[in-house]
Coordinates of C-alpha atoms in Angstrom, one line a residue:
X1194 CA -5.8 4.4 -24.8
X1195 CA -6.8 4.0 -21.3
X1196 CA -7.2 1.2 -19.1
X1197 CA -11.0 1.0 -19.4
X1198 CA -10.8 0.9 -23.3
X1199 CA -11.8 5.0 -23.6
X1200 CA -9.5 7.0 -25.8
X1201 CA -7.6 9.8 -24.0
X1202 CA -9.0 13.2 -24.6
X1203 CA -8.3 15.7 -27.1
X1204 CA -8.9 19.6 -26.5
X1205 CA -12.0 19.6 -28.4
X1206 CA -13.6 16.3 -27.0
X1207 CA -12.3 17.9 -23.4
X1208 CA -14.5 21.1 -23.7
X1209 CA -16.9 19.2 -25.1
X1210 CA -17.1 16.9 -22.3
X1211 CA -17.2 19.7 -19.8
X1212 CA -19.4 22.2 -20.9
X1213 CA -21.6 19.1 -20.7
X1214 CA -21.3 20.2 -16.8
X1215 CA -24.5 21.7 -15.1
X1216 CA -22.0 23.9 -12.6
X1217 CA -23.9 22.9 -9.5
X1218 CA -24.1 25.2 -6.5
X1219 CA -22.2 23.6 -3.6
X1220 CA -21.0 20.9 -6.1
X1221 CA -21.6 17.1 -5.2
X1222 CA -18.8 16.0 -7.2
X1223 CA -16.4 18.6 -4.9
X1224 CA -17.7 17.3 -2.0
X1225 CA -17.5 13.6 -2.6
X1226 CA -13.1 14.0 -3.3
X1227 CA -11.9 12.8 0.1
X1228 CA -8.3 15.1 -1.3
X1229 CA -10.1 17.8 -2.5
X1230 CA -9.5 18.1 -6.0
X1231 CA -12.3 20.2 -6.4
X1232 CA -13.5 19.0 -10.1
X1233 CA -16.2 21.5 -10.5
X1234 CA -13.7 23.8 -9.7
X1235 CA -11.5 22.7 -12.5
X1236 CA -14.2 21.9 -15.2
X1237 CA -15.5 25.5 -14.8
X1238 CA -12.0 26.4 -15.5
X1239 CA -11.9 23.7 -18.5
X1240 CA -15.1 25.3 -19.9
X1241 CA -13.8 28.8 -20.3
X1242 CA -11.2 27.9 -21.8
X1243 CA -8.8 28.4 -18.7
X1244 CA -6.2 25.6 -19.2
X1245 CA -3.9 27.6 -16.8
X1246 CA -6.6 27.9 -14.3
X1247 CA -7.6 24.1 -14.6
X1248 CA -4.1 22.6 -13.8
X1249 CA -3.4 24.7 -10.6
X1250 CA -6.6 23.7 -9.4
X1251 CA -5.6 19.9 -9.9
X1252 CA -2.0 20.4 -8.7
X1253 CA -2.4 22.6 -5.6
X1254 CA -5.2 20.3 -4.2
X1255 CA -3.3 17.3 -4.9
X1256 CA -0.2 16.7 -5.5
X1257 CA -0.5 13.1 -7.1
X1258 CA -3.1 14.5 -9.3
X1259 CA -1.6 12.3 -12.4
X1260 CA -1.7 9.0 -10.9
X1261 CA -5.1 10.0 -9.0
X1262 CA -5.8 10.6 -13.0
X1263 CA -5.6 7.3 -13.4
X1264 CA -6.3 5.2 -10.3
X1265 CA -8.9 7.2 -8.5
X1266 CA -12.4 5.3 -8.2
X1267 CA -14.2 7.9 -9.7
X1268 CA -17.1 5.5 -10.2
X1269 CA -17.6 5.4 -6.4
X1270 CA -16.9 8.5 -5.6
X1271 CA -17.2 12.3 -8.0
X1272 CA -18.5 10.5 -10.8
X1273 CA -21.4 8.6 -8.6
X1274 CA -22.0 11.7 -7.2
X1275 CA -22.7 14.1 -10.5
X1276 CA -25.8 15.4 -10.5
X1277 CA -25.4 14.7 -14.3
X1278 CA -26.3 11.1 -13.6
X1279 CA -29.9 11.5 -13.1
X1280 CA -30.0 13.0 -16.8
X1281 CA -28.4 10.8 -18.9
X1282 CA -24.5 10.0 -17.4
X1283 CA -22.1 11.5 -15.2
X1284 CA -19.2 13.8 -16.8
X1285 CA -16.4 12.1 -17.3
X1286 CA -14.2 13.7 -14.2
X1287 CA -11.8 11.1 -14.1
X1288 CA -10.7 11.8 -18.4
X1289 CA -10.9 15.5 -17.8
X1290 CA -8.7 15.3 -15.0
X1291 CA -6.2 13.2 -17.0
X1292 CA -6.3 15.6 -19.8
X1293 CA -5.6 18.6 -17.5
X1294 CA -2.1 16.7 -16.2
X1295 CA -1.1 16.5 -19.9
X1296 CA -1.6 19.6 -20.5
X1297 CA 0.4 20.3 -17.1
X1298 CA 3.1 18.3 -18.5
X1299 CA 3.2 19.5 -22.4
X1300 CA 3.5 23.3 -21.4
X1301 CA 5.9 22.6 -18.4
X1302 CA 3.7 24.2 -15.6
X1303 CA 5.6 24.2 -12.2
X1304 CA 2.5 25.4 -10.4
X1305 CA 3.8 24.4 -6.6
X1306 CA 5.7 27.8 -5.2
X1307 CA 7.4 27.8 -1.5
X1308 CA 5.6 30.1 0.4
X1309 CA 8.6 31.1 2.8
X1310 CA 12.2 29.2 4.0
X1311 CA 12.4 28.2 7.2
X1312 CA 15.3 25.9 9.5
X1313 CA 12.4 23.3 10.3
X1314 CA 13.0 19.5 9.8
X1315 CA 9.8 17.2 9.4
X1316 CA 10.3 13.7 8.8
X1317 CA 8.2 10.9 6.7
X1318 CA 8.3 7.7 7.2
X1319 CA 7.0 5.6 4.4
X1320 CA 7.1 7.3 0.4
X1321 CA 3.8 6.3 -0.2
X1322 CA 0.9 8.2 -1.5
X1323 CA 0.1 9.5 2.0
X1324 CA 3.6 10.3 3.0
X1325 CA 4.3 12.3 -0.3
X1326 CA 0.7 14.3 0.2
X1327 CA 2.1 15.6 4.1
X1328 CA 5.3 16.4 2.2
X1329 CA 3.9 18.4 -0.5
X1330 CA 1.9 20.9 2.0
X1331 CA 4.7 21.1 4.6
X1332 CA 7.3 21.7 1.7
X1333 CA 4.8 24.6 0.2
X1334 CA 4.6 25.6 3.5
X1335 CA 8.6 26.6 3.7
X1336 CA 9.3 23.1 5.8
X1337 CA 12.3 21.0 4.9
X1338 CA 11.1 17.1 4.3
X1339 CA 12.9 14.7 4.1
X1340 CA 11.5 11.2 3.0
X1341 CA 12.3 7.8 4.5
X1342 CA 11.6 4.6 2.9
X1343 CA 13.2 0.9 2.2
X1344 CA 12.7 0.6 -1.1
X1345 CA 14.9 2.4 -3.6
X1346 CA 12.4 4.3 -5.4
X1347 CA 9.9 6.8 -3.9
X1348 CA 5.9 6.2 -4.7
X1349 CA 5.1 3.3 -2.4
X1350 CA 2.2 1.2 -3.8
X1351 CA 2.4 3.6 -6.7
X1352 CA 5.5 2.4 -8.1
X1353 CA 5.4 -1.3 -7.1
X1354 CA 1.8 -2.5 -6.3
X1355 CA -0.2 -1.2 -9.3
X1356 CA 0.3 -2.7 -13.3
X1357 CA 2.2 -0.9 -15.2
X1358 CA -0.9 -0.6 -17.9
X1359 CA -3.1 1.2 -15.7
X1360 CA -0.2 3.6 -14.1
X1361 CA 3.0 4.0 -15.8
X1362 CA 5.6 4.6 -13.9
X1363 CA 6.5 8.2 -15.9
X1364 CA 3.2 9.4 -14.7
X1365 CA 4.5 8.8 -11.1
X1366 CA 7.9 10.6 -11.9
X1367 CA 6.1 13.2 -13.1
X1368 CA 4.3 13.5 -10.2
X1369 CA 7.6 12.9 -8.0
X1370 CA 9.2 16.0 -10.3
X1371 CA 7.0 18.6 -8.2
X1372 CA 8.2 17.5 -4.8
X1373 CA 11.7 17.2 -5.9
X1374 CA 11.4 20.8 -7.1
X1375 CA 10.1 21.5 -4.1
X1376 CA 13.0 20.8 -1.9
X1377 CA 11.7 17.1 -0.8
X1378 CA 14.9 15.0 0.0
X1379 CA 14.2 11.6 -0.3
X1380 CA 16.3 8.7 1.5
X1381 CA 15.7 5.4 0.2
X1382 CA 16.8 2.0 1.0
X1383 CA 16.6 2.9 5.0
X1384 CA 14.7 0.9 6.9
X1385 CA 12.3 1.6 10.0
X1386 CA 14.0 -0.3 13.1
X1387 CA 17.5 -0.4 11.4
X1388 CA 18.7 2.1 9.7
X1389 CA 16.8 4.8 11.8
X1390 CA 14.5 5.5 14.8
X1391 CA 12.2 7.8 16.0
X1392 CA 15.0 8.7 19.2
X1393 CA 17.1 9.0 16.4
X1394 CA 15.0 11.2 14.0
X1395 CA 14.7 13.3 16.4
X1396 CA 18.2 13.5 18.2
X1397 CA 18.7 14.6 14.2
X1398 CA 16.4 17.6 14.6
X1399 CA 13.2 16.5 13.2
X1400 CA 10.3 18.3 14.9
X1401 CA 7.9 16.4 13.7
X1402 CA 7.3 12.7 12.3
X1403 CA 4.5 11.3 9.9
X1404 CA 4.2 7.7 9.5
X1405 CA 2.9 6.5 6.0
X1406 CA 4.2 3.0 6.2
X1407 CA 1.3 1.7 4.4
X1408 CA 0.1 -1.9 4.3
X1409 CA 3.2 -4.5 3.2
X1410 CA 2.3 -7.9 4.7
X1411 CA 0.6 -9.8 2.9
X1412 CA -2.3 -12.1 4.6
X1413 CA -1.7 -15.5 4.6
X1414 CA -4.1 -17.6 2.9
X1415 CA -4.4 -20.7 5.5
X1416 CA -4.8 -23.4 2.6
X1417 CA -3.2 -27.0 2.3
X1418 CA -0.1 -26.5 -0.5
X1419 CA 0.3 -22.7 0.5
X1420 CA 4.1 -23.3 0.5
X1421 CA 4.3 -24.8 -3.1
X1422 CA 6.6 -23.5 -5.6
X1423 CA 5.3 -20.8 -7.4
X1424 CA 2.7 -19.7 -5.4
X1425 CA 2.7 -16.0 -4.8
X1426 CA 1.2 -13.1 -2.6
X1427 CA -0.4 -10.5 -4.6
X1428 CA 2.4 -7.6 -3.2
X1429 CA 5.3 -10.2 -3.8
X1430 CA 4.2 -10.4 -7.5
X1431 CA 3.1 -7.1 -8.6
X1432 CA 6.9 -5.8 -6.8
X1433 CA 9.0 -8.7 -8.4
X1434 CA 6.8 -8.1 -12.1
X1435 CA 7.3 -3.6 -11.3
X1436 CA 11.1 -4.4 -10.6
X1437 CA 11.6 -6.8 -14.2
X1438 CA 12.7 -9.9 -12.1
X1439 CA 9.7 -11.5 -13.8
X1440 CA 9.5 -10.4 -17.6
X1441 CA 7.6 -13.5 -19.1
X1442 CA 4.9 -16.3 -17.7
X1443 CA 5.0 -17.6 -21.1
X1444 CA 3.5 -20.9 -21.3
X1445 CA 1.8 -20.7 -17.9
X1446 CA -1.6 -21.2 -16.4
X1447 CA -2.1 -18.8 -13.9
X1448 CA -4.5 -18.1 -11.4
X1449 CA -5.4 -15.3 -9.6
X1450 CA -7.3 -15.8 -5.9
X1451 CA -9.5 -12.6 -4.9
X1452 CA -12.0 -10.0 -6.1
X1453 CA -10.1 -6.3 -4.9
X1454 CA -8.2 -3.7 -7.3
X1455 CA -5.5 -5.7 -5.7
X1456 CA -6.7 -9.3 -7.9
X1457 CA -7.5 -7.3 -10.8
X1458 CA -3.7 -6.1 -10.7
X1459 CA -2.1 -9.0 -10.3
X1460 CA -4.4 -10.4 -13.6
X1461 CA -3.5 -8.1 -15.8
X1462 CA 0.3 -7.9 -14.9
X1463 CA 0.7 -11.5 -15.3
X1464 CA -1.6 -11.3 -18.6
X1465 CA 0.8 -9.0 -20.0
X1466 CA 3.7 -11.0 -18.9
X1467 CA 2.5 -13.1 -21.8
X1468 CA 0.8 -15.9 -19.5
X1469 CA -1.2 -18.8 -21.4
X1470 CA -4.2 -18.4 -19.8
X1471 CA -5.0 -16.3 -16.6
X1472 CA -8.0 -17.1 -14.4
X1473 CA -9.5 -15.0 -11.4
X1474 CA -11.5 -17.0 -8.3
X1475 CA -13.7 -15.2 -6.5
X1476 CA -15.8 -16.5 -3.6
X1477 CA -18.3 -14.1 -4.6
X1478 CA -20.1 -12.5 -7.8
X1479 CA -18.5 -10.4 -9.7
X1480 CA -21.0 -7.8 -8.7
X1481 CA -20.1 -8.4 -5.2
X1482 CA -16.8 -7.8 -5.9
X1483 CA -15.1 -4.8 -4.3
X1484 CA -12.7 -3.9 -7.5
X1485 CA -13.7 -0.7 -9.0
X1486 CA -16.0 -0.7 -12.7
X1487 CA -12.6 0.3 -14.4
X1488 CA -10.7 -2.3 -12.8
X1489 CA -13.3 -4.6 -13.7
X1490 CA -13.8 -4.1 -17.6
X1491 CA -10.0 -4.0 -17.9
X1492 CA -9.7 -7.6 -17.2
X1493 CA -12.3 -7.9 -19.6
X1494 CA -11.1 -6.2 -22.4
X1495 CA -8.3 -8.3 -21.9
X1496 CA -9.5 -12.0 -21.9
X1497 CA -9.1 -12.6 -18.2
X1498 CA -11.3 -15.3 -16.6
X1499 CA -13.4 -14.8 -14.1
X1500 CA -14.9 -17.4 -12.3
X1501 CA -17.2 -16.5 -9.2
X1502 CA -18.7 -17.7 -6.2
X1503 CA -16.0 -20.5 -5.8
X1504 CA -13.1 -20.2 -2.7
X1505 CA -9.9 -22.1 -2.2
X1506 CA -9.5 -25.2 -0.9
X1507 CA -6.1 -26.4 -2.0
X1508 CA -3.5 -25.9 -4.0
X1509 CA -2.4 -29.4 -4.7
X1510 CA 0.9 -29.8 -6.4
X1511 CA 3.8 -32.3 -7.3
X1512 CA 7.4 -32.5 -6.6
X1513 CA 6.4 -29.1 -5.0
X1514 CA 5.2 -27.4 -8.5
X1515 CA 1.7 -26.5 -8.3
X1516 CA -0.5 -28.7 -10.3
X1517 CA -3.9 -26.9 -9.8
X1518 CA -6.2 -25.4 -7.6
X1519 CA -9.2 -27.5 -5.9
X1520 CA -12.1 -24.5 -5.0
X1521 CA -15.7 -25.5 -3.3
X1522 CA -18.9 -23.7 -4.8
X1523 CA -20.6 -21.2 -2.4
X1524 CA -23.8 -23.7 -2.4
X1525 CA -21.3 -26.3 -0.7
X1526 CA -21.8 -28.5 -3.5
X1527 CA -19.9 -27.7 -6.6
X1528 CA -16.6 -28.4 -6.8
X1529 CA -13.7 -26.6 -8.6
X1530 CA -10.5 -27.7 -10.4
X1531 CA -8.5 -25.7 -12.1
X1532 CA -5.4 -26.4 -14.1
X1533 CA -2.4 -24.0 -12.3
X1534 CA 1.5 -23.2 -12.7
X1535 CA 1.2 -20.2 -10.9
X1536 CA -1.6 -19.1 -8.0
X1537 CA -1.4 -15.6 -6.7
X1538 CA -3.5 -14.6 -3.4
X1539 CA -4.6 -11.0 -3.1
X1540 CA -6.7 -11.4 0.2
X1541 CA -5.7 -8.4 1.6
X1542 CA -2.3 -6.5 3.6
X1543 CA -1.4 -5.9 6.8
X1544 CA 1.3 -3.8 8.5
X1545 CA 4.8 -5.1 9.1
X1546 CA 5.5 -4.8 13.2
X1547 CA 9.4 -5.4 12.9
X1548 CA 10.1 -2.0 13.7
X1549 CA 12.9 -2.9 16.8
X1550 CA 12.0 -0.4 19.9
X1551 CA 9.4 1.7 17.8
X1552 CA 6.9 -1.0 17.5
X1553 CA 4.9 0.1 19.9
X1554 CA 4.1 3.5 18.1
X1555 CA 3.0 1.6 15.4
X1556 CA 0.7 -0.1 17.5
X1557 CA -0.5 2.6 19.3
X1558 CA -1.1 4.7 16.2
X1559 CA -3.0 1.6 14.6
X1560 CA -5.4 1.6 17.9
X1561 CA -6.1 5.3 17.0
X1562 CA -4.0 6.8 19.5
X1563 CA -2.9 10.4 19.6
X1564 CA 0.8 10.7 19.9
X1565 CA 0.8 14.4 18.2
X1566 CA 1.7 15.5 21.6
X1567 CA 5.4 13.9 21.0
X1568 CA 5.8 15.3 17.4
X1569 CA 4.1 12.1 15.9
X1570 CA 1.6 11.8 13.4
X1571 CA 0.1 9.5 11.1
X1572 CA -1.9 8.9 7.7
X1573 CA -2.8 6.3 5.2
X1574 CA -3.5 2.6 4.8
X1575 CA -1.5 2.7 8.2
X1576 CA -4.7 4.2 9.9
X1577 CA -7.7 3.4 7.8
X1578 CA -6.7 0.4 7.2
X1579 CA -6.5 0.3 2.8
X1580 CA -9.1 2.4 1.4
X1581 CA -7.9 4.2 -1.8
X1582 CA -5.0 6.3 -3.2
X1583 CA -7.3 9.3 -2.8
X1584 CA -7.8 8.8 0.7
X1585 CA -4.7 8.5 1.4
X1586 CA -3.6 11.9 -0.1
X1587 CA -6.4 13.3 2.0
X1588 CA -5.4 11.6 5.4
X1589 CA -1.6 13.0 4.3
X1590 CA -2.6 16.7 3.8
X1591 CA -4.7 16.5 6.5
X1592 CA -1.8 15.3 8.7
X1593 CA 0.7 18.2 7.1
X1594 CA -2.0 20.7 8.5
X1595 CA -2.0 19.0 11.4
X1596 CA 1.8 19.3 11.9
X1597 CA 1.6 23.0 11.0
X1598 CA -0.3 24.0 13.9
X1599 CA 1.7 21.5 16.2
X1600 CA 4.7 23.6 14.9
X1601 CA 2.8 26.7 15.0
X1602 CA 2.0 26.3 18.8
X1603 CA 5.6 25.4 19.7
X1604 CA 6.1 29.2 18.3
X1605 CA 7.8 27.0 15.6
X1606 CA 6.1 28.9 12.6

């Protein structure tokens, strides 16, 4: 069962479902994939039969293409742009796609090939979504990657910023398996500023450098009783639920401040850490909210709470446990209050500048400066400041092409 309530796909309802497809000249769907995925590519393939066909178009255009299965926005992006819409209802891209990846994973496909070997050394920084994309390409490409991040799995905001529910954590290892098979090293629990530099990565013979740090502050919700006990930021909670140091919430009243795929997380995770009640504020409708459809229904389906058009104004608490939240109406007149053990703020990230002597890259690269011309590149949240798992893929591959030609005019490769 997925997220949104929809069965998973069989074979039958699968070709069903895509010779439902009007195979479009110049596709929209194609087009509107910021990584490329090419779905009309891959439902052609679906539609004649061609399950081989199908899951190398999935894998070798992205490399996450399970968790993409399952996270992507489709509703904003391939699906709003079927031409199917205007007849009755788009074709479900987003269920093929996952149905394609099981497949993948049932007949034990290893579709990803190194093109060549080479002595290069390429460096990512970061082992999120956009870091893994650059290291796909350049590994494909005969390029040895090696993967830097703090925490002590690989996956980024794949592994500990999205419930469990809506991407488990095998889909990501299987996703992971194809860059490990690839060559990827990966070296976790080093972090930027001190266990490594850039001097140093490149006194070690990296090349090149991509940075796919990714957004890890949190914003700071500027609210009298911020500092109470039990008051959370959305990336604290979803990585202390991902990582089991909080298995229950039995009992508790929580609620959940935002409207972002971010809020929606943090609702359901703490739902299915058996809270009592869970409750989502918004300041706006929850039309006006920026959380995808699926995102949206989930918490539904659920028995989530969603009050709208009501913001923050303290978190009032005793003996330093929160009591409950006070909230002022968007008309200025009504007034909120809600019965709280535990509030969680997902108002959006920002990046982490404690990187020692290398800050100022990451300040230069977040100004949009070009600092290819020293080996360095960049992709992700990092740059376009959070859009989407998708995007980020596309900014990463985009970046390993990038990094190809930079090698390429050295007389690298």
């Amino acid at each position: 069962m997925r997220s949104d309530g929809k069965k998973n796909f069989t074979g039958k309802i699968a070709l069903e479902e895509a010779s439902r497809c009007l195979l479009c000249y110049d596709a929209p769907c194609s087009k509107a994939c910021p990584a490329g995925t090419n779905p009309e590519k891959f439902i052609r393939s679906l539609r004649l039969k061609n399950i081989k066909g199908a899951i190398e178009t999935v894998r070798e255009a992205n490399i996450l293409g399970g968790s993409c299965a399952l996270v992507c926005e489709y509703d904003r992006l391939c699906e709003e742009a079927c031409s199917r819409t205007g007849i009755d209802k788009p074709i479900d891209i987003g269920g093929l796609q996952r149905f394609i990846v099981e497949q993948e994973k049932c007949f034990e496909m290893k579709v990803l090939q190194k093109k060549r070997n080479t002595d290069i050394k390429v460096a990512c920084v970061g082992a999120g979504p956009a870091s893994l994309a650059c290291a796909a390409y350049l590994a494909v490409e005969g390029i040895n990657v090696t993967i830097f991040d703090k925490n002590s799995e690989p996956g980024g905001i794949l592994t500990y910023g999205i419930c469990s529910s809506r991407l488990p954590r095998e889909v990501v290892d299987f996703d992971l398996s194809h860059l490990k098979r690839l060559g990827v090293k990966f070296a976790m629990n080093k972090w930027w500023g001190v266990d490594f530099s850039i001097s140093e990565l490149h006194k070690e013979g990296f090349e090149a450098i991509f940075v796919g740090i990714g957004l890890w502050k949190a914003k700071l919700l500027e609210i009298p009783g911020i500092d109470s006990e039990n008051v959370f930021n959305a990336l604290n909670f979803l990585y202390e639920v991902r990582t089991q140091n909080i298995t229950s919430l039995r009992n508790k009243h929580v609620v959940v401040l935002g409207g972002g795929d971010v809020a929606m997380d943090c609702a359901v995770s703490a739902k299915e850490s058996k809270a009592e009640s869970v409750t989502v504020v918004y300041r706006r409708s929850l039309l006006e909210s920026p959380a995808c459809y699926e995102q949206k229904r989930s918490i539904q389906l659920k028995g989530i709470n969603f009050i709208s058009n009501f913001s923050p104004n303290e978190i009032v608490s005793k003996d330093n446990k929160v009591k409950y939240l006070i909230a002022t109406g968007r008309d200025n007149v009504s007034l909120l209050k809600l019965r709280a053990d535990v509030i969680i703020y997902a108002i959006g990230q920002t990046v982490e500048r404690n990187f020692d002597e290398d800050t100022e890259f990451v300040e230069e690269l977040m100004q949009g400066n070009d600092l290819t011309n020293r080996g360095i590149f960049a992709g992700g949240d990092l740059i376009n400041g959070g859009k989407s798992v998708v995007q980020a893929v596309a900014d990463g591959k985009d970046s390993g092409k990038a990094i190809i030609k930079y090698l390429s005019d050295k007389g690298r490769c």
